[in-house]
Short mmCIF file of C-alpha atoms and ligand atoms in Angstrom, two decimals:
data_model
loop_
_atom_site.label_atom_id
_atom_site.label_comp_id
_atom_site.label_asym_id
_atom_site.label_seq_id
_atom_site.Cartn_x
_atom_site.Cartn_y
_atom_site.Cartn_z
CA MET A 88 -12.65 97.23 -39.67
CA ALA A 89 -11.44 94.03 -38.01
CA ILE A 90 -14.17 92.23 -35.68
CA GLU A 91 -12.94 90.61 -32.47
CA GLN A 92 -14.34 87.10 -32.34
CA PRO A 93 -14.43 85.14 -29.26
CA ASP A 94 -12.22 82.31 -28.40
CA MET A 95 -14.09 79.03 -28.10
CA THR A 96 -13.16 75.79 -26.71
CA LEU A 97 -14.29 72.42 -28.25
CA LYS A 98 -14.31 69.21 -26.53
CA ALA A 99 -13.83 65.92 -28.72
CA ILE A 100 -16.93 63.72 -28.00
CA GLY A 101 -14.70 60.70 -29.47
CA PHE A 102 -12.14 59.60 -31.96
CA VAL A 103 -11.81 57.82 -35.17
CA LYS A 104 -10.34 54.15 -35.31
CA ASN A 105 -9.06 52.93 -38.55
CA GLN A 106 -5.89 51.52 -40.19
CA VAL A 107 -5.14 54.94 -41.97
CA ALA A 108 -2.07 56.40 -40.39
CA GLN A 109 -1.52 59.56 -42.87
CA PRO A 110 -3.82 62.04 -44.82
CA VAL A 111 -4.31 60.90 -48.48
CA GLN A 112 -5.98 62.23 -51.34
CA GLY A 113 -9.03 60.44 -52.39
CA GLY A 114 -9.89 56.77 -52.26
CA TRP A 115 -11.86 56.84 -48.93
CA GLU A 116 -14.91 55.30 -50.22
CA GLU A 117 -14.30 51.81 -49.15
CA VAL A 118 -12.50 52.69 -45.70
CA ILE A 119 -14.03 51.29 -42.79
CA SER A 120 -13.62 53.17 -39.47
CA GLU A 121 -14.82 53.13 -35.94
CA ILE A 122 -16.13 56.15 -34.15
CA VAL A 123 -15.18 55.45 -30.16
CA ILE A 124 -17.70 57.94 -28.34
CA ASP A 125 -16.96 58.74 -24.75
CA ARG A 126 -18.83 56.47 -22.93
CA ARG A 127 -20.41 58.98 -20.81
CA LEU A 128 -22.17 60.07 -24.05
CA THR A 129 -23.32 56.53 -25.06
CA ASP A 130 -27.02 57.20 -24.32
CA ALA A 131 -27.06 60.26 -26.38
CA LEU A 132 -26.41 57.77 -29.64
CA ASP A 133 -29.67 55.96 -28.94
CA GLY A 134 -31.96 55.84 -31.87
CA LEU A 135 -29.04 56.73 -34.35
CA GLU A 136 -29.00 53.12 -35.39
CA GLU A 137 -32.29 53.67 -37.45
CA PHE A 138 -30.40 56.16 -39.73
CA SER A 139 -28.66 54.54 -42.65
CA HIS A 140 -26.15 57.71 -42.83
CA ILE A 141 -24.68 60.38 -40.80
CA VAL A 142 -22.74 63.59 -40.76
CA VAL A 143 -19.73 63.36 -38.85
CA LEU A 144 -17.95 66.42 -37.76
CA PHE A 145 -14.09 66.22 -37.05
CA TRP A 146 -10.79 67.91 -36.16
CA MET A 147 -8.35 67.76 -38.82
CA HIS A 148 -5.78 67.90 -36.36
CA LYS A 149 -3.11 66.69 -38.65
CA THR A 150 -3.31 69.42 -41.12
CA SER A 151 -0.41 71.53 -41.54
CA GLY A 152 0.57 75.11 -42.73
CA GLU A 153 -0.97 78.32 -42.63
CA PRO A 154 -3.92 78.38 -44.57
CA THR A 155 -4.14 80.63 -47.56
CA LEU A 156 -7.00 82.75 -48.40
CA LYS A 157 -7.39 81.82 -52.27
CA VAL A 158 -6.76 78.02 -53.38
CA HIS A 159 -7.06 75.83 -56.41
CA PRO A 160 -10.02 73.57 -55.60
CA ARG A 161 -8.30 70.08 -55.26
CA GLY A 162 -5.00 71.51 -55.69
CA LYS A 163 -5.53 71.25 -59.47
CA ILE A 164 -4.04 74.51 -61.24
CA GLU A 165 -6.36 73.93 -63.86
CA PHE A 166 -9.38 74.96 -61.59
CA PRO A 167 -9.89 78.55 -60.92
CA LEU A 168 -8.36 80.27 -57.73
CA VAL A 169 -11.48 80.66 -55.42
CA GLY A 170 -11.71 81.66 -51.85
CA LEU A 171 -10.87 79.23 -49.18
CA PHE A 172 -14.38 79.14 -47.89
CA ALA A 173 -15.69 78.54 -51.45
CA THR A 174 -13.90 74.92 -51.16
CA ARG A 175 -13.50 71.80 -48.83
CA SER A 176 -9.71 72.58 -48.50
CA PRO A 177 -8.58 70.98 -45.05
CA ARG A 178 -6.12 73.80 -44.33
CA ARG A 179 -8.48 76.43 -42.96
CA PRO A 180 -8.66 78.53 -39.53
CA ASN A 181 -10.75 75.84 -37.96
CA PRO A 182 -9.71 72.75 -39.62
CA VAL A 183 -13.15 71.10 -39.29
CA GLY A 184 -13.96 68.15 -41.31
CA GLU A 185 -17.55 67.30 -42.38
CA THR A 186 -18.55 64.12 -44.27
CA THR A 187 -21.60 62.09 -44.72
CA VAL A 188 -20.89 58.41 -44.37
CA ARG A 189 -22.66 55.09 -44.42
CA LEU A 190 -23.48 54.04 -40.68
CA LEU A 191 -22.95 50.23 -40.88
CA GLU A 192 -23.64 49.32 -37.32
CA ARG A 193 -23.62 50.72 -33.75
CA ARG A 194 -22.10 48.69 -30.84
CA GLY A 195 -22.77 50.40 -27.39
CA ASN A 196 -20.42 53.79 -27.73
CA ILE A 197 -19.08 52.45 -30.78
CA LEU A 198 -20.17 53.39 -34.35
CA LYS A 199 -18.91 51.57 -37.38
CA VAL A 200 -18.83 53.63 -40.86
CA ARG A 201 -17.96 53.31 -44.16
CA GLY A 202 -16.15 56.15 -46.09
CA LEU A 203 -15.17 58.52 -43.56
CA ASP A 204 -12.22 60.49 -44.60
CA ALA A 205 -10.37 61.05 -41.47
CA ILE A 206 -7.23 59.18 -40.33
CA ASN A 207 -6.71 57.10 -37.29
CA GLY A 208 -6.92 59.19 -33.98
CA THR A 209 -8.71 61.95 -35.29
CA PRO A 210 -11.06 63.96 -32.64
CA VAL A 211 -14.76 63.85 -33.35
CA ILE A 212 -16.56 67.01 -32.35
CA ASP A 213 -20.06 66.20 -33.24
CA ILE A 214 -22.31 63.60 -35.00
CA LYS A 215 -25.71 64.44 -36.70
CA PRO A 216 -28.18 62.31 -38.63
CA TYR A 217 -28.17 62.57 -42.33
CA ILE A 218 -31.72 63.54 -43.13
CA PRO A 219 -32.14 63.68 -46.99
CA ARG A 220 -35.17 66.20 -46.74
CA ARG A 221 -32.59 68.85 -45.07
CA HIS A 222 -29.32 67.62 -46.28
CA SER A 223 -30.19 67.53 -50.09
CA VAL A 224 -31.52 70.62 -51.77
CA ALA A 225 -32.88 69.93 -55.53
CA GLY A 226 -31.69 72.23 -57.91
CA ALA A 227 -28.75 73.37 -55.74
CA ARG A 228 -26.33 75.82 -57.88
CA VAL A 229 -22.49 75.14 -58.07
CA PRO A 230 -19.67 76.37 -60.16
CA PRO A 231 -18.77 74.79 -63.04
CA TRP A 232 -15.23 73.29 -61.50
CA VAL A 233 -17.29 71.31 -59.13
CA THR A 234 -18.92 69.21 -62.02
CA LYS A 235 -15.98 69.62 -64.38
CA SER A 236 -12.86 67.25 -64.05
CA GLY A 237 -9.46 68.34 -64.20
CA GLY A 238 -7.14 68.17 -67.17
CA ILE A 239 -5.71 64.59 -66.23
CA SER A 240 -9.45 63.61 -65.74
CA GLN A 241 -10.44 64.65 -69.13
CA ARG A 242 -7.50 63.14 -70.73
CA LEU A 243 -8.19 59.59 -69.33
CA GLU A 244 -11.98 59.90 -70.07
CA ASP A 245 -11.06 60.94 -73.85
CA ILE A 246 -8.37 58.02 -73.79
CA TYR A 247 -11.04 55.63 -72.39
CA ARG A 248 -13.70 56.69 -75.09
CA ARG A 249 -11.12 56.30 -78.03
CA LEU A 250 -10.18 53.00 -76.75
CA MET A 251 -13.80 51.72 -76.48
CA ASP A 252 -14.63 53.17 -80.05
CA GLY A 253 -11.67 51.41 -81.17
CA TYR A 254 -11.79 47.86 -79.41
CA GLY A 255 -14.91 47.69 -77.67
CA PRO A 256 -16.05 46.12 -74.39
CA GLN A 257 -13.61 43.30 -73.42
CA HIS A 258 -15.64 41.23 -71.04
CA TRP A 259 -12.90 40.60 -68.88
CA TRP A 260 -11.44 38.52 -66.98
CA PRO A 261 -11.94 35.40 -69.34
CA ALA A 262 -12.86 32.92 -66.68
CA GLU A 263 -16.04 30.90 -65.88
CA SER A 264 -15.72 31.52 -61.99
CA PRO A 265 -14.02 34.02 -59.70
CA PHE A 266 -12.02 30.97 -58.56
CA GLU A 267 -10.71 30.62 -61.93
CA VAL A 268 -9.84 34.46 -61.85
CA MET A 269 -7.73 33.82 -59.05
CA VAL A 270 -5.83 30.81 -60.34
CA GLY A 271 -5.52 32.64 -63.75
CA ALA A 272 -4.15 35.83 -61.83
CA VAL A 273 -1.37 33.35 -60.31
CA LEU A 274 -0.55 31.55 -63.41
CA THR A 275 -0.24 34.61 -65.48
CA GLN A 276 2.89 35.95 -63.70
CA SER A 277 5.62 36.28 -66.48
CA ALA A 278 3.14 34.01 -68.55
CA ALA A 279 1.64 34.58 -71.99
CA TRP A 280 -1.97 33.97 -71.68
CA SER A 281 -2.52 31.26 -74.33
CA ASN A 282 -0.13 29.38 -72.00
CA VAL A 283 -2.20 30.05 -69.05
CA GLU A 284 -5.37 28.86 -70.64
CA LYS A 285 -3.52 25.42 -71.28
CA ALA A 286 -2.62 25.13 -67.58
CA ILE A 287 -6.18 26.19 -66.47
CA ALA A 288 -7.54 23.32 -69.33
CA GLY A 289 -5.15 20.93 -67.24
CA LEU A 290 -6.71 21.85 -64.00
CA LYS A 291 -9.98 21.62 -65.23
CA GLY A 292 -9.34 18.33 -66.78
CA ALA A 293 -8.10 16.74 -63.69
CA GLY A 294 -11.36 18.05 -61.86
CA ALA A 295 -8.61 20.32 -59.68
CA LEU A 296 -10.11 23.75 -60.31
CA SER A 297 -11.49 24.10 -56.75
CA PRO A 298 -9.59 25.30 -53.42
CA GLU A 299 -10.17 21.71 -51.81
CA ALA A 300 -8.93 19.96 -54.90
CA LEU A 301 -5.86 22.12 -55.19
CA ARG A 302 -5.27 21.47 -51.51
CA ARG A 303 -5.53 17.66 -51.72
CA LEU A 304 -3.34 17.45 -54.78
CA PRO A 305 0.13 16.33 -54.53
CA LEU A 306 2.86 19.08 -55.02
CA ALA A 307 4.40 17.61 -58.05
CA GLU A 308 1.07 16.64 -59.79
CA LEU A 309 0.05 20.15 -59.33
CA ALA A 310 3.11 21.10 -61.14
CA ARG A 311 3.04 18.86 -63.80
CA LEU A 312 -0.67 20.01 -64.61
CA ILE A 313 0.32 23.68 -64.88
CA ARG A 314 3.64 22.84 -66.65
CA PRO A 315 2.50 24.84 -69.75
CA CYS A 316 2.59 28.32 -68.08
CA GLY A 317 6.11 28.29 -66.78
CA TYR A 318 7.65 28.54 -63.57
CA TYR A 319 5.59 25.47 -62.83
CA ASN A 320 7.32 24.27 -59.50
CA ALA A 321 7.10 27.85 -57.72
CA LYS A 322 3.55 28.63 -59.07
CA ALA A 323 2.71 25.23 -57.69
CA VAL A 324 3.57 26.47 -54.27
CA LYS A 325 1.88 29.85 -54.83
CA LEU A 326 -1.58 28.14 -55.86
CA LYS A 327 -1.18 25.76 -52.50
CA SER A 328 -0.71 28.80 -50.20
CA LEU A 329 -4.03 30.54 -52.16
CA ALA A 330 -5.82 27.72 -51.56
CA ARG A 331 -4.87 27.26 -47.93
CA TRP A 332 -5.64 31.05 -47.36
CA LEU A 333 -8.99 30.73 -48.91
CA GLY A 334 -10.05 27.85 -46.65
CA GLU A 335 -8.90 29.45 -43.65
CA PHE A 336 -10.10 33.12 -44.37
CA CYS A 337 -13.41 32.28 -45.98
CA GLY A 338 -13.98 28.85 -45.82
CA ASP A 339 -13.72 28.46 -49.26
CA ASP A 340 -16.92 30.46 -49.94
CA LEU A 341 -15.52 33.06 -52.21
CA ASN A 342 -18.83 35.23 -51.75
CA ARG A 343 -17.74 36.24 -48.18
CA LEU A 344 -14.81 37.98 -49.42
CA SER A 345 -16.90 40.94 -50.96
CA ALA A 346 -17.91 41.66 -47.39
CA HIS A 347 -14.59 42.92 -46.16
CA ASP A 348 -13.22 46.50 -46.98
CA THR A 349 -10.95 46.56 -49.83
CA ASP A 350 -8.08 47.78 -47.77
CA THR A 351 -8.40 44.76 -45.33
CA LEU A 352 -8.84 42.30 -48.11
CA ARG A 353 -5.59 43.60 -49.98
CA ARG A 354 -3.28 43.44 -46.89
CA GLU A 355 -4.76 39.79 -46.68
CA LEU A 356 -4.04 38.74 -50.10
CA LEU A 357 -0.50 40.62 -49.86
CA SER A 358 0.17 38.20 -47.12
CA ILE A 359 -0.04 35.19 -49.21
CA HIS A 360 3.04 33.61 -50.68
CA GLY A 361 3.49 34.48 -54.28
CA VAL A 362 1.04 37.45 -54.64
CA GLY A 363 2.14 40.87 -55.08
CA GLU A 364 0.49 44.12 -55.79
CA GLU A 365 -0.55 43.34 -59.33
CA THR A 366 -1.96 39.62 -58.76
CA ALA A 367 -3.46 41.00 -55.59
CA ASP A 368 -5.28 43.92 -57.42
CA SER A 369 -6.38 41.59 -60.19
CA ILE A 370 -8.03 39.48 -57.78
CA LEU A 371 -9.51 42.33 -55.94
CA LEU A 372 -11.13 43.72 -59.39
CA TYR A 373 -11.92 40.78 -61.38
CA ALA A 374 -12.85 38.18 -58.80
CA VAL A 375 -14.38 40.06 -56.00
CA GLY A 376 -15.62 43.22 -57.69
CA LYS A 377 -13.69 45.86 -55.81
CA PRO A 378 -12.84 49.23 -57.50
CA VAL A 379 -9.04 48.95 -57.55
CA PHE A 380 -7.41 49.70 -60.79
CA VAL A 381 -4.79 47.17 -61.84
CA ILE A 382 -1.47 48.29 -62.82
CA ASP A 383 0.71 45.94 -65.17
CA ALA A 384 3.58 46.43 -67.58
CA TYR A 385 1.46 47.14 -70.50
CA THR A 386 -0.39 49.87 -68.32
CA ARG A 387 3.07 51.46 -67.34
CA ARG A 388 4.22 51.55 -70.82
CA ILE A 389 0.91 53.02 -72.18
CA ILE A 390 0.82 56.07 -69.84
CA SER A 391 4.69 56.65 -69.73
CA ARG A 392 4.51 56.94 -73.79
CA LEU A 393 1.55 59.19 -73.36
CA GLY A 394 3.39 61.29 -70.91
CA LEU A 395 0.99 60.77 -67.95
CA ALA A 396 3.87 59.29 -65.51
CA PRO A 397 7.45 58.36 -66.13
CA GLN A 398 8.20 54.73 -66.62
CA ASP A 399 9.81 54.49 -63.06
CA THR A 400 6.77 55.86 -61.17
CA SER A 401 5.74 53.62 -58.16
CA TYR A 402 2.90 51.33 -58.31
CA ALA A 403 0.74 53.23 -55.79
CA ALA A 404 1.28 56.43 -58.01
CA CYS A 405 0.35 54.80 -61.09
CA GLN A 406 -2.98 53.34 -59.41
CA ALA A 407 -3.62 56.87 -58.04
CA LEU A 408 -3.48 58.55 -61.46
CA PHE A 409 -6.34 56.47 -62.39
CA ARG A 410 -8.42 56.56 -58.83
CA ASP A 411 -7.86 60.19 -58.23
CA ASN A 412 -8.97 61.31 -61.79
CA LEU A 413 -11.59 58.76 -62.78
CA PRO A 414 -14.99 58.06 -60.85
CA VAL A 415 -14.05 55.06 -58.53
CA ASP A 416 -16.21 52.26 -60.66
CA SER A 417 -15.19 48.55 -60.61
CA GLY A 418 -17.14 48.39 -64.07
CA LEU A 419 -14.86 51.25 -65.56
CA PHE A 420 -11.72 50.20 -64.03
CA ASN A 421 -12.19 46.65 -65.26
CA GLU A 422 -12.85 47.89 -69.03
CA TYR A 423 -10.11 50.65 -68.94
CA HIS A 424 -7.59 48.19 -68.01
CA ALA A 425 -8.41 45.33 -70.44
CA LEU A 426 -8.87 47.94 -73.04
CA LEU A 427 -5.23 49.28 -72.10
CA VAL A 428 -3.99 45.55 -72.30
CA SER A 429 -5.59 45.35 -75.92
CA LEU A 430 -3.89 48.34 -77.12
CA ALA A 431 -0.74 47.42 -75.84
CA LYS A 432 -0.91 44.04 -77.45
CA ASP A 433 -2.31 45.47 -80.78
CA VAL A 434 -0.40 48.35 -81.54
CA CYS A 435 1.57 50.13 -78.18
CA ARG A 436 4.01 47.09 -78.45
CA PRO A 437 7.64 47.27 -77.38
CA ARG A 438 7.83 48.42 -81.03
CA PRO A 439 5.15 50.49 -81.55
CA LEU A 440 2.67 50.56 -84.52
CA CYS A 441 1.98 54.18 -83.85
CA PRO A 442 0.43 55.09 -87.40
CA LYS A 443 -2.47 52.47 -86.52
CA CYS A 444 -2.99 53.67 -82.99
CA CYS A 445 -6.34 55.53 -81.97
CA LEU A 446 -4.52 57.86 -79.57
CA ALA A 447 -1.62 58.56 -81.83
CA ASP A 448 -2.59 62.46 -82.34
CA LYS A 449 -2.53 62.80 -78.54
CA CYS A 450 0.55 61.05 -77.94
CA PRO A 451 3.92 62.67 -77.32
CA SER A 452 5.97 59.45 -78.14
CA ARG A 453 4.28 58.51 -81.16
CA ILE A 454 6.46 57.43 -84.05
CA VAL A 455 6.00 59.03 -87.50
CA LYS A 456 7.78 57.34 -90.11
S1 SF4 B 778 1.12 56.35 -80.57
FE1 SF4 B 778 2.36 54.79 -80.44
S2 SF4 B 778 3.89 55.32 -78.34
FE2 SF4 B 778 1.91 56.36 -78.62
S3 SF4 B 778 0.28 54.98 -77.33
FE3 SF4 B 778 -0.02 54.82 -79.69
S4 SF4 B 778 1.30 52.97 -80.06
FE4 SF4 B 778 1.84 53.71 -78.12
#
């Protein structure tokens, strides 16, 4: 028997303001948003700033397609088909999203939050304080798929375990300071690391391994010092740009970089002459400690040989493979990337030494002699 339900009218109390234009899968942990509440409701926010976390209810207005009654959680077919209401799928009869976020600041009618998985312009329909006693239930039961990672996650975790067993912790990046990491990330472009080390030693010997010293150094002299790493004229210009940016963006205080959210900082880094995605992400991960996965030629070679992604997969898609299937953790991403580099240099070379590889029994590309 169908039950007639009354129609209801909801009115937004505000909207989300951030840099995310389209819905994306995962990666929301570091997104900073402002929730702009209707000015007439400003007084209703009084006291909310006392809470570290709030619960935001919002209307996922860009969700498209008819909801289906049964879905695979997180869209992963390896998970069982379950009822829509047993999941957090956005495609539901009433596309209401609900997320607990960190409240960073309240300014009048504006709430600045971290971790809200809603795109720019999303209507907000309610705000509640997060109260641990009420929202966190000790001993709550959940089905196995909630805590189980999908097939790709398991493969990535298995690969990591084997690499760690085989090579041990890598303690990357090999540098004495975050600024040295930044310089190394630029110098290593199209260069062997042994030559980068010589160039960095040259800079250290000349007392030029600081943003200010690099700015003061004549361009020709800088190029001479970094000559061992190749493309030294072009790289000298890039280092000058990096040093100039550091002065302007954070007054040469690298500790201030981590206060910016990852997306903002990444955009800033990419605006510097000579800083591409791989260099920017190396700086974010190894110099600033942000949880981003670095994709380089070694990583691409290995994941394509392992059948995880075709060789021509875009940088962003390669990055999403790790980000969406592993815990978003800078320590894990640091070790994982460093271990992949070790594997690529040791055995997964252009001409692979598969019989010596710790991943051989799971690799569809292994060459058996
Ligand atoms: S088995 Fe061979 S191709 Fe596969 S990852 Fe190992 S070295 Fe590379």
